[in-house]
Amino acid sequence: CIQMGKIQQPLNVSEGIALMNNIIAGTKFKEELQRFQEERKLGDKMFQRGTVTKGWWSSFKSRYWHRLVTRRGERFACNRADWTKLPNIVQMYDIIYDKLVDDGVAIKLDSPSVYVRVRRGCVLR
């Protein structure tokens, strides 16, 4: 969720609901939510108890309005040449690389090998 925000790809309502349902799946919180919904006879026959709904999303936004940024998506360049500038690519790889290191999938190298394109081939620097 936070990573999506960092790459300027915020969650919409359905993604936020799906994320929370995924987080609580198989936990005591899902069981507590299911019991809460059953006691109050919430939903109809088609309603899947133990899942959050749009009402939860609305309440969540109300509770955490001071920590959330809610606005329409930003406009990005339609031309590939405009958005594939080196600083954008470097930022994207830095964010992805840091996340891979944090999750233990990759390790940070002191002096990484870099391939540089030289006319008709690649040279290991």
PDB file of N, CA, C and O in Angstrom, residues 32-103:
ATOM      1  N   GLU A  32     -13.713 -12.349  14.448  1.00  0.00           N
ATOM      2  CA  GLU A  32     -14.401 -11.331  15.235  1.00  0.00           C
ATOM      3  C   GLU A  32     -15.345 -10.502  14.362  1.00  0.00           C
ATOM      4  O   GLU A  32     -16.461 -10.176  14.781  1.00  0.00           O
ATOM      5  N   LEU A  33     -14.900 -10.158  13.162  1.00  0.00           N
ATOM      6  CA  LEU A  33     -15.743  -9.408  12.240  1.00  0.00           C
ATOM      7  C   LEU A  33     -16.964 -10.238  11.845  1.00  0.00           C
ATOM      8  O   LEU A  33     -18.090  -9.728  11.813  1.00  0.00           O
ATOM      9  N   GLN A  34     -16.759 -11.517  11.589  1.00  0.00           N
ATOM     10  CA  GLN A  34     -17.853 -12.397  11.216  1.00  0.00           C
ATOM     11  C   GLN A  34     -18.870 -12.495  12.355  1.00  0.00           C
ATOM     12  O   GLN A  34     -20.079 -12.397  12.121  1.00  0.00           O
ATOM     13  N   ARG A  35     -18.391 -12.653  13.584  1.00  0.00           N
ATOM     14  CA  ARG A  35     -19.276 -12.725  14.743  1.00  0.00           C
ATOM     15  C   ARG A  35     -20.046 -11.408  14.913  1.00  0.00           C
ATOM     16  O   ARG A  35     -21.258 -11.400  15.135  1.00  0.00           O
ATOM     17  N   PHE A  36     -19.352 -10.281  14.753  1.00  0.00           N
ATOM     18  CA  PHE A  36     -19.982  -8.956  14.838  1.00  0.00           C
ATOM     19  C   PHE A  36     -21.106  -8.825  13.814  1.00  0.00           C
ATOM     20  O   PHE A  36     -22.211  -8.373  14.131  1.00  0.00           O
ATOM     21  N   GLN A  37     -20.839  -9.234  12.580  1.00  0.00           N
ATOM     22  CA  GLN A  37     -21.830  -9.125  11.510  1.00  0.00           C
ATOM     23  C   GLN A  37     -23.022 -10.061  11.749  1.00  0.00           C
ATOM     24  O   GLN A  37     -24.168  -9.697  11.466  1.00  0.00           O
ATOM     25  N   GLU A  38     -22.766 -11.247  12.278  1.00  0.00           N
ATOM     26  CA  GLU A  38     -23.851 -12.192  12.556  1.00  0.00           C
ATOM     27  C   GLU A  38     -24.734 -11.703  13.694  1.00  0.00           C
ATOM     28  O   GLU A  38     -25.966 -11.793  13.611  1.00  0.00           O
ATOM     29  N   GLU A  39     -24.120 -11.176  14.761  1.00  0.00           N
ATOM     30  CA  GLU A  39     -24.884 -10.684  15.904  1.00  0.00           C
ATOM     31  C   GLU A  39     -25.811  -9.545  15.517  1.00  0.00           C
ATOM     32  O   GLU A  39     -26.909  -9.410  16.040  1.00  0.00           O
ATOM     33  N   ARG A  40     -25.379  -8.715  14.583  1.00  0.00           N
ATOM     34  CA  ARG A  40     -26.169  -7.548  14.182  1.00  0.00           C
ATOM     35  C   ARG A  40     -26.998  -7.817  12.924  1.00  0.00           C
ATOM     36  O   ARG A  40     -27.629  -6.916  12.408  1.00  0.00           O
ATOM     37  N   LYS A  41     -26.947  -9.059  12.449  1.00  0.00           N
ATOM     38  CA  LYS A  41     -27.694  -9.469  11.253  1.00  0.00           C
ATOM     39  C   LYS A  41     -27.430  -8.543  10.072  1.00  0.00           C
ATOM     40  O   LYS A  41     -28.347  -8.074   9.397  1.00  0.00           O
ATOM     41  N   LEU A  42     -26.147  -8.273   9.834  1.00  0.00           N
ATOM     42  CA  LEU A  42     -25.742  -7.402   8.732  1.00  0.00           C
ATOM     43  C   LEU A  42     -25.662  -8.204   7.435  1.00  0.00           C
ATOM     44  O   LEU A  42     -25.269  -9.366   7.435  1.00  0.00           O
ATOM     45  N   GLY A  43     -26.023  -7.585   6.336  1.00  0.00           N
ATOM     46  CA  GLY A  43     -25.930  -8.213   5.026  1.00  0.00           C
ATOM     47  C   GLY A  43     -27.151  -9.054   4.706  1.00  0.00           C
ATOM     48  O   GLY A  43     -28.059  -9.221   5.511  1.00  0.00           O
ATOM     49  N   ASP A  44     -27.163  -9.588   3.502  1.00  0.00           N
ATOM     50  CA  ASP A  44     -28.250 -10.455   3.068  1.00  0.00           C
ATOM     51  C   ASP A  44     -27.708 -11.863   2.828  1.00  0.00           C
ATOM     52  O   ASP A  44     -26.595 -12.184   3.222  1.00  0.00           O
ATOM     53  N   LYS A  45     -28.493 -12.708   2.153  1.00  0.00           N
ATOM     54  CA  LYS A  45     -28.084 -14.098   1.927  1.00  0.00           C
ATOM     55  C   LYS A  45     -26.829 -14.208   1.070  1.00  0.00           C
ATOM     56  O   LYS A  45     -26.045 -15.130   1.208  1.00  0.00           O
ATOM     57  N   MET A  46     -26.635 -13.254   0.165  1.00  0.00           N
ATOM     58  CA  MET A  46     -25.479 -13.290  -0.738  1.00  0.00           C
ATOM     59  C   MET A  46     -24.220 -12.700  -0.093  1.00  0.00           C
ATOM     60  O   MET A  46     -23.132 -12.834  -0.625  1.00  0.00           O
ATOM     61  N   PHE A  47     -24.374 -12.049   1.062  1.00  0.00           N
ATOM     62  CA  PHE A  47     -23.264 -11.369   1.720  1.00  0.00           C
ATOM     63  C   PHE A  47     -22.314 -12.381   2.352  1.00  0.00           C
ATOM     64  O   PHE A  47     -22.738 -13.301   3.044  1.00  0.00           O
ATOM     65  N   GLN A  48     -21.038 -12.191   2.106  1.00  0.00           N
ATOM     66  CA  GLN A  48     -20.030 -13.080   2.681  1.00  0.00           C
ATOM     67  C   GLN A  48     -19.561 -12.481   4.002  1.00  0.00           C
ATOM     68  O   GLN A  48     -18.856 -11.483   4.030  1.00  0.00           O
ATOM     69  N   ARG A  49     -19.973 -13.111   5.098  1.00  0.00           N
ATOM     70  CA  ARG A  49     -19.606 -12.594   6.417  1.00  0.00           C
ATOM     71  C   ARG A  49     -18.102 -12.732   6.637  1.00  0.00           C
ATOM     72  O   ARG A  49     -17.466 -13.615   6.109  1.00  0.00           O
ATOM     73  N   GLY A  50     -17.546 -11.825   7.428  1.00  0.00           N
ATOM     74  CA  GLY A  50     -16.111 -11.850   7.703  1.00  0.00           C
ATOM     75  C   GLY A  50     -15.310 -11.060   6.689  1.00  0.00           C
ATOM     76  O   GLY A  50     -14.096 -11.175   6.633  1.00  0.00           O
ATOM     77  N   THR A  51     -16.007 -10.250   5.882  1.00  0.00           N
ATOM     78  CA  THR A  51     -15.303  -9.401   4.910  1.00  0.00           C
ATOM     79  C   THR A  51     -15.733  -7.950   5.119  1.00  0.00           C
ATOM     80  O   THR A  51     -16.860  -7.685   5.534  1.00  0.00           O
ATOM     81  N   VAL A  52     -14.822  -7.033   4.839  1.00  0.00           N
ATOM     82  CA  VAL A  52     -15.154  -5.616   4.955  1.00  0.00           C
ATOM     83  C   VAL A  52     -15.844  -5.157   3.669  1.00  0.00           C
ATOM     84  O   VAL A  52     -15.731  -5.794   2.629  1.00  0.00           O
ATOM     85  N   THR A  53     -16.558  -4.042   3.770  1.00  0.00           N
ATOM     86  CA  THR A  53     -17.353  -3.545   2.650  1.00  0.00           C
ATOM     87  C   THR A  53     -17.035  -2.076   2.382  1.00  0.00           C
ATOM     88  O   THR A  53     -16.161  -1.501   3.028  1.00  0.00           O
ATOM     89  N   LYS A  54     -17.781  -1.472   1.469  1.00  0.00           N
ATOM     90  CA  LYS A  54     -17.595  -0.057   1.162  1.00  0.00           C
ATOM     91  C   LYS A  54     -17.861   0.814   2.382  1.00  0.00           C
ATOM     92  O   LYS A  54     -17.266   1.872   2.534  1.00  0.00           O
ATOM     93  N   GLY A  55     -18.758   0.380   3.252  1.00  0.00           N
ATOM     94  CA  GLY A  55     -19.015   1.110   4.497  1.00  0.00           C
ATOM     95  C   GLY A  55     -17.768   1.179   5.365  1.00  0.00           C
ATOM     96  O   GLY A  55     -17.468   2.209   5.977  1.00  0.00           O
ATOM     97  N   TRP A  56     -17.023   0.060   5.427  1.00  0.00           N
ATOM     98  CA  TRP A  56     -15.777   0.048   6.178  1.00  0.00           C
ATOM     99  C   TRP A  56     -14.788   1.043   5.556  1.00  0.00           C
ATOM    100  O   TRP A  56     -14.124   1.788   6.274  1.00  0.00           O
ATOM    101  N   TRP A  57     -14.701   1.036   4.233  1.00  0.00           N
ATOM    102  CA  TRP A  57     -13.781   1.939   3.541  1.00  0.00           C
ATOM    103  C   TRP A  57     -14.097   3.394   3.876  1.00  0.00           C
ATOM    104  O   TRP A  57     -13.214   4.181   4.157  1.00  0.00           O
ATOM    105  N   SER A  58     -15.363   3.727   3.856  1.00  0.00           N
ATOM    106  CA  SER A  58     -15.793   5.095   4.160  1.00  0.00           C
ATOM    107  C   SER A  58     -15.420   5.472   5.595  1.00  0.00           C
ATOM    108  O   SER A  58     -14.903   6.567   5.846  1.00  0.00           O
ATOM    109  N   SER A  59     -15.663   4.570   6.537  1.00  0.00           N
ATOM    110  CA  SER A  59     -15.306   4.822   7.939  1.00  0.00           C
ATOM    111  C   SER A  59     -13.791   4.915   8.117  1.00  0.00           C
ATOM    112  O   SER A  59     -13.299   5.734   8.884  1.00  0.00           O
ATOM    113  N   PHE A  60     -13.067   4.057   7.409  1.00  0.00           N
ATOM    114  CA  PHE A  60     -11.601   4.074   7.482  1.00  0.00           C
ATOM    115  C   PHE A  60     -11.070   5.431   7.034  1.00  0.00           C
ATOM    116  O   PHE A  60     -10.208   6.022   7.691  1.00  0.00           O
ATOM    117  N   LYS A  61     -11.601   5.940   5.924  1.00  0.00           N
ATOM    118  CA  LYS A  61     -11.163   7.255   5.433  1.00  0.00           C
ATOM    119  C   LYS A  61     -11.523   8.351   6.427  1.00  0.00           C
ATOM    120  O   LYS A  61     -10.747   9.287   6.615  1.00  0.00           O
ATOM    121  N   SER A  62     -12.683   8.236   7.074  1.00  0.00           N
ATOM    122  CA  SER A  62     -13.087   9.242   8.067  1.00  0.00           C
ATOM    123  C   SER A  62     -12.174   9.220   9.287  1.00  0.00           C
ATOM    124  O   SER A  62     -11.824  10.273   9.825  1.00  0.00           O
ATOM    125  N   ARG A  63     -11.795   8.026   9.734  1.00  0.00           N
ATOM    126  CA  ARG A  63     -10.926   7.907  10.913  1.00  0.00           C
ATOM    127  C   ARG A  63      -9.504   8.387  10.636  1.00  0.00           C
ATOM    128  O   ARG A  63      -8.856   8.942  11.512  1.00  0.00           O
ATOM    129  N   TYR A  64      -8.997   8.127   9.447  1.00  0.00           N
ATOM    130  CA  TYR A  64      -7.594   8.425   9.142  1.00  0.00           C
ATOM    131  C   TYR A  64      -7.435   9.515   8.095  1.00  0.00           C
ATOM    132  O   TYR A  64      -6.418   9.558   7.397  1.00  0.00           O
ATOM    133  N   TRP A  65      -8.382  10.431   8.012  1.00  0.00           N
ATOM    134  CA  TRP A  65      -8.341  11.506   7.018  1.00  0.00           C
ATOM    135  C   TRP A  65      -7.058  12.315   7.121  1.00  0.00           C
ATOM    136  O   TRP A  65      -6.540  12.789   6.127  1.00  0.00           O
ATOM    137  N   HIS A  66      -6.531  12.451   8.345  1.00  0.00           N
ATOM    138  CA  HIS A  66      -5.336  13.266   8.562  1.00  0.00           C
ATOM    139  C   HIS A  66      -4.055  12.582   8.081  1.00  0.00           C
ATOM    140  O   HIS A  66      -3.024  13.228   7.939  1.00  0.00           O
ATOM    141  N   ARG A  67      -4.107  11.291   7.802  1.00  0.00           N
ATOM    142  CA  ARG A  67      -2.921  10.566   7.344  1.00  0.00           C
ATOM    143  C   ARG A  67      -3.018  10.115   5.892  1.00  0.00           C
ATOM    144  O   ARG A  67      -2.048   9.611   5.337  1.00  0.00           O
ATOM    145  N   LEU A  68      -4.190  10.272   5.293  1.00  0.00           N
ATOM    146  CA  LEU A  68      -4.403   9.811   3.924  1.00  0.00           C
ATOM    147  C   LEU A  68      -4.415  10.979   2.954  1.00  0.00           C
ATOM    148  O   LEU A  68      -4.848  12.071   3.292  1.00  0.00           O
ATOM    149  N   VAL A  69      -3.949  10.708   1.765  1.00  0.00           N
ATOM    150  CA  VAL A  69      -4.041  11.688   0.683  1.00  0.00           C
ATOM    151  C   VAL A  69      -5.072  11.149  -0.290  1.00  0.00           C
ATOM    152  O   VAL A  69      -4.883  10.084  -0.872  1.00  0.00           O
ATOM    153  N   THR A  70      -6.174  11.873  -0.407  1.00  0.00           N
ATOM    154  CA  THR A  70      -7.215  11.434  -1.331  1.00  0.00           C
ATOM    155  C   THR A  70      -7.426  12.528  -2.360  1.00  0.00           C
ATOM    156  O   THR A  70      -7.853  13.620  -2.046  1.00  0.00           O
ATOM    157  N   ARG A  71      -7.052  12.234  -3.554  1.00  0.00           N
ATOM    158  CA  ARG A  71      -7.254  13.159  -4.665  1.00  0.00           C
ATOM    159  C   ARG A  71      -7.230  12.348  -5.950  1.00  0.00           C
ATOM    160  O   ARG A  71      -6.803  11.205  -5.974  1.00  0.00           O
ATOM    161  N   ARG A  72      -7.656  12.970  -6.981  1.00  0.00           N
ATOM    162  CA  ARG A  72      -7.641  12.289  -8.270  1.00  0.00           C
ATOM    163  C   ARG A  72      -6.193  12.025  -8.692  1.00  0.00           C
ATOM    164  O   ARG A  72      -5.288  12.755  -8.308  1.00  0.00           O
ATOM    165  N   GLY A  73      -6.006  11.014  -9.488  1.00  0.00           N
ATOM    166  CA  GLY A  73      -4.668  10.680  -9.955  1.00  0.00           C
ATOM    167  C   GLY A  73      -4.017  11.816 -10.719  1.00  0.00           C
ATOM    168  O   GLY A  73      -4.685  12.663 -11.302  1.00  0.00           O
ATOM    169  N   GLU A  74      -2.716  11.841 -10.678  1.00  0.00           N
ATOM    170  CA  GLU A  74      -1.972  12.872 -11.393  1.00  0.00           C
ATOM    171  C   GLU A  74      -1.902  12.529 -12.872  1.00  0.00           C
ATOM    172  O   GLU A  74      -1.867  11.369 -13.253  1.00  0.00           O
ATOM    173  N   ARG A  75      -1.837  13.564 -13.673  1.00  0.00           N
ATOM    174  CA  ARG A  75      -1.692  13.348 -15.116  1.00  0.00           C
ATOM    175  C   ARG A  75      -0.220  13.082 -15.429  1.00  0.00           C
ATOM    176  O   ARG A  75       0.661  13.766 -14.940  1.00  0.00           O
ATOM    177  N   PHE A  76       0.010  12.085 -16.234  1.00  0.00           N
ATOM    178  CA  PHE A  76       1.361  11.739 -16.635  1.00  0.00           C
ATOM    179  C   PHE A  76       1.495  11.918 -18.143  1.00  0.00           C
ATOM    180  O   PHE A  76       0.510  11.896 -18.874  1.00  0.00           O
ATOM    181  N   ALA A  77       2.712  12.054 -18.560  1.00  0.00           N
ATOM    182  CA  ALA A  77       2.979  12.269 -19.975  1.00  0.00           C
ATOM    183  C   ALA A  77       2.510  11.068 -20.793  1.00  0.00           C
ATOM    184  O   ALA A  77       2.712   9.922 -20.419  1.00  0.00           O
ATOM    185  N   CYS A  78       1.882  11.335 -21.905  1.00  0.00           N
ATOM    186  CA  CYS A  78       1.417  10.267 -22.796  1.00  0.00           C
ATOM    187  C   CYS A  78       2.540   9.786 -23.704  1.00  0.00           C
ATOM    188  O   CYS A  78       2.497   8.694 -24.236  1.00  0.00           O
ATOM    189  N   ASN A  79       3.533  10.615 -23.884  1.00  0.00           N
ATOM    190  CA  ASN A  79       4.638  10.307 -24.777  1.00  0.00           C
ATOM    191  C   ASN A  79       5.714   9.548 -24.004  1.00  0.00           C
ATOM    192  O   ASN A  79       6.226  10.030 -22.997  1.00  0.00           O
ATOM    193  N   ARG A  80       6.079   8.366 -24.470  1.00  0.00           N
ATOM    194  CA  ARG A  80       7.069   7.549 -23.782  1.00  0.00           C
ATOM    195  C   ARG A  80       8.399   8.295 -23.607  1.00  0.00           C
ATOM    196  O   ARG A  80       9.054   8.166 -22.589  1.00  0.00           O
ATOM    197  N   ALA A  81       8.770   9.094 -24.566  1.00  0.00           N
ATOM    198  CA  ALA A  81      10.031   9.836 -24.477  1.00  0.00           C
ATOM    199  C   ALA A  81      10.022  10.814 -23.307  1.00  0.00           C
ATOM    200  O   ALA A  81      11.062  11.126 -22.743  1.00  0.00           O
ATOM    201  N   ASP A  82       8.850  11.281 -22.910  1.00  0.00           N
ATOM    202  CA  ASP A  82       8.767  12.220 -21.794  1.00  0.00           C
ATOM    203  C   ASP A  82       8.881  11.527 -20.433  1.00  0.00           C
ATOM    204  O   ASP A  82       9.440  12.083 -19.500  1.00  0.00           O
ATOM    205  N   TRP A  83       8.331  10.332 -20.291  1.00  0.00           N
ATOM    206  CA  TRP A  83       8.356   9.706 -18.980  1.00  0.00           C
ATOM    207  C   TRP A  83       9.480   8.704 -18.793  1.00  0.00           C
ATOM    208  O   TRP A  83       9.679   8.200 -17.701  1.00  0.00           O
ATOM    209  N   THR A  84      10.236   8.389 -19.833  1.00  0.00           N
ATOM    210  CA  THR A  84      11.361   7.468 -19.679  1.00  0.00           C
ATOM    211  C   THR A  84      12.688   8.204 -19.582  1.00  0.00           C
ATOM    212  O   THR A  84      13.691   7.769 -20.126  1.00  0.00           O
ATOM    213  N   LYS A  85      12.703   9.295 -18.873  1.00  0.00           N
ATOM    214  CA  LYS A  85      13.938  10.032 -18.632  1.00  0.00           C
ATOM    215  C   LYS A  85      14.745   9.286 -17.567  1.00  0.00           C
ATOM    216  O   LYS A  85      14.194   8.608 -16.700  1.00  0.00           O
ATOM    217  N   LEU A  86      16.065   9.435 -17.611  1.00  0.00           N
ATOM    218  CA  LEU A  86      16.945   8.719 -16.696  1.00  0.00           C
ATOM    219  C   LEU A  86      16.582   8.924 -15.226  1.00  0.00           C
ATOM    220  O   LEU A  86      16.546   7.951 -14.465  1.00  0.00           O
ATOM    221  N   PRO A  87      16.307  10.138 -14.755  1.00  0.00           N
ATOM    222  CA  PRO A  87      15.964  10.286 -13.332  1.00  0.00           C
ATOM    223  C   PRO A  87      14.740   9.462 -12.912  1.00  0.00           C
ATOM    224  O   PRO A  87      14.715   8.911 -11.815  1.00  0.00           O
ATOM    225  N   ASN A  88      13.741   9.345 -13.783  1.00  0.00           N
ATOM    226  CA  ASN A  88      12.558   8.538 -13.466  1.00  0.00           C
ATOM    227  C   ASN A  88      12.903   7.055 -13.375  1.00  0.00           C
ATOM    228  O   ASN A  88      12.429   6.348 -12.488  1.00  0.00           O
ATOM    229  N   ILE A  89      13.717   6.588 -14.296  1.00  0.00           N
ATOM    230  CA  ILE A  89      14.123   5.179 -14.297  1.00  0.00           C
ATOM    231  C   ILE A  89      14.970   4.874 -13.066  1.00  0.00           C
ATOM    232  O   ILE A  89      14.774   3.858 -12.398  1.00  0.00           O
ATOM    233  N   VAL A  90      15.897   5.755 -12.733  1.00  0.00           N
ATOM    234  CA  VAL A  90      16.751   5.567 -11.552  1.00  0.00           C
ATOM    235  C   VAL A  90      15.896   5.512 -10.289  1.00  0.00           C
ATOM    236  O   VAL A  90      16.086   4.652  -9.435  1.00  0.00           O
ATOM    237  N   GLN A  91      14.936   6.421 -10.173  1.00  0.00           N
ATOM    238  CA  GLN A  91      14.060   6.440  -8.997  1.00  0.00           C
ATOM    239  C   GLN A  91      13.267   5.140  -8.897  1.00  0.00           C
ATOM    240  O   GLN A  91      13.158   4.555  -7.814  1.00  0.00           O
ATOM    241  N   MET A  92      12.736   4.659 -10.006  1.00  0.00           N
ATOM    242  CA  MET A  92      11.967   3.425 -10.008  1.00  0.00           C
ATOM    243  C   MET A  92      12.822   2.251  -9.536  1.00  0.00           C
ATOM    244  O   MET A  92      12.425   1.482  -8.665  1.00  0.00           O
ATOM    245  N   TYR A  93      14.023   2.121 -10.085  1.00  0.00           N
ATOM    246  CA  TYR A  93      14.892   1.018  -9.700  1.00  0.00           C
ATOM    247  C   TYR A  93      15.360   1.143  -8.262  1.00  0.00           C
ATOM    248  O   TYR A  93      15.490   0.142  -7.561  1.00  0.00           O
ATOM    249  N   ASP A  94      15.620   2.357  -7.773  1.00  0.00           N
ATOM    250  CA  ASP A  94      16.017   2.544  -6.375  1.00  0.00           C
ATOM    251  C   ASP A  94      14.919   2.063  -5.432  1.00  0.00           C
ATOM    252  O   ASP A  94      15.188   1.382  -4.444  1.00  0.00           O
ATOM    253  N   ILE A  95      13.672   2.411  -5.729  1.00  0.00           N
ATOM    254  CA  ILE A  95      12.552   2.000  -4.878  1.00  0.00           C
ATOM    255  C   ILE A  95      12.386   0.485  -4.909  1.00  0.00           C
ATOM    256  O   ILE A  95      12.242  -0.158  -3.869  1.00  0.00           O
ATOM    257  N   ILE A  96      12.436  -0.104  -6.095  1.00  0.00           N
ATOM    258  CA  ILE A  96      12.282  -1.551  -6.220  1.00  0.00           C
ATOM    259  C   ILE A  96      13.447  -2.267  -5.545  1.00  0.00           C
ATOM    260  O   ILE A  96      13.261  -3.233  -4.807  1.00  0.00           O
ATOM    261  N   TYR A  97      14.665  -1.783  -5.760  1.00  0.00           N
ATOM    262  CA  TYR A  97      15.862  -2.403  -5.184  1.00  0.00           C
ATOM    263  C   TYR A  97      15.803  -2.364  -3.664  1.00  0.00           C
ATOM    264  O   TYR A  97      16.053  -3.367  -2.992  1.00  0.00           O
ATOM    265  N   ASP A  98      15.439  -1.197  -3.094  1.00  0.00           N
ATOM    266  CA  ASP A  98      15.338  -1.070  -1.635  1.00  0.00           C
ATOM    267  C   ASP A  98      14.305  -2.041  -1.073  1.00  0.00           C
ATOM    268  O   ASP A  98      14.519  -2.653  -0.025  1.00  0.00           O
ATOM    269  N   LYS A  99      13.182  -2.202  -1.757  1.00  0.00           N
ATOM    270  CA  LYS A  99      12.135  -3.119  -1.305  1.00  0.00           C
ATOM    271  C   LYS A  99      12.626  -4.558  -1.353  1.00  0.00           C
ATOM    272  O   LYS A  99      12.378  -5.338  -0.435  1.00  0.00           O
ATOM    273  N   LEU A 100      13.350  -4.927  -2.409  1.00  0.00           N
ATOM    274  CA  LEU A 100      13.890  -6.289  -2.515  1.00  0.00           C
ATOM    275  C   LEU A 100      14.893  -6.567  -1.400  1.00  0.00           C
ATOM    276  O   LEU A 100      14.906  -7.650  -0.832  1.00  0.00           O
ATOM    277  N   VAL A 101      15.719  -5.582  -1.069  1.00  0.00           N
ATOM    278  CA  VAL A 101      16.693  -5.743   0.019  1.00  0.00           C
ATOM    279  C   VAL A 101      15.959  -5.861   1.351  1.00  0.00           C
ATOM    280  O   VAL A 101      16.269  -6.727   2.168  1.00  0.00           O
ATOM    281  N   ASP A 102      14.957  -5.001   1.585  1.00  0.00           N
ATOM    282  CA  ASP A 102      14.185  -5.044   2.825  1.00  0.00           C
ATOM    283  C   ASP A 102      13.497  -6.387   3.023  1.00  0.00           C
ATOM    284  O   ASP A 102      13.409  -6.888   4.142  1.00  0.00           O
ATOM    285  N   ASP A 103      13.004  -6.987   1.939  1.00  0.00           N
ATOM    286  CA  ASP A 103      12.299  -8.259   2.023  1.00  0.00           C
ATOM    287  C   ASP A 103      13.234  -9.457   2.037  1.00  0.00           C
ATOM    288  O   ASP A 103      12.786 -10.594   2.123  1.00  0.00           O
TER     289      ASP A 103
END
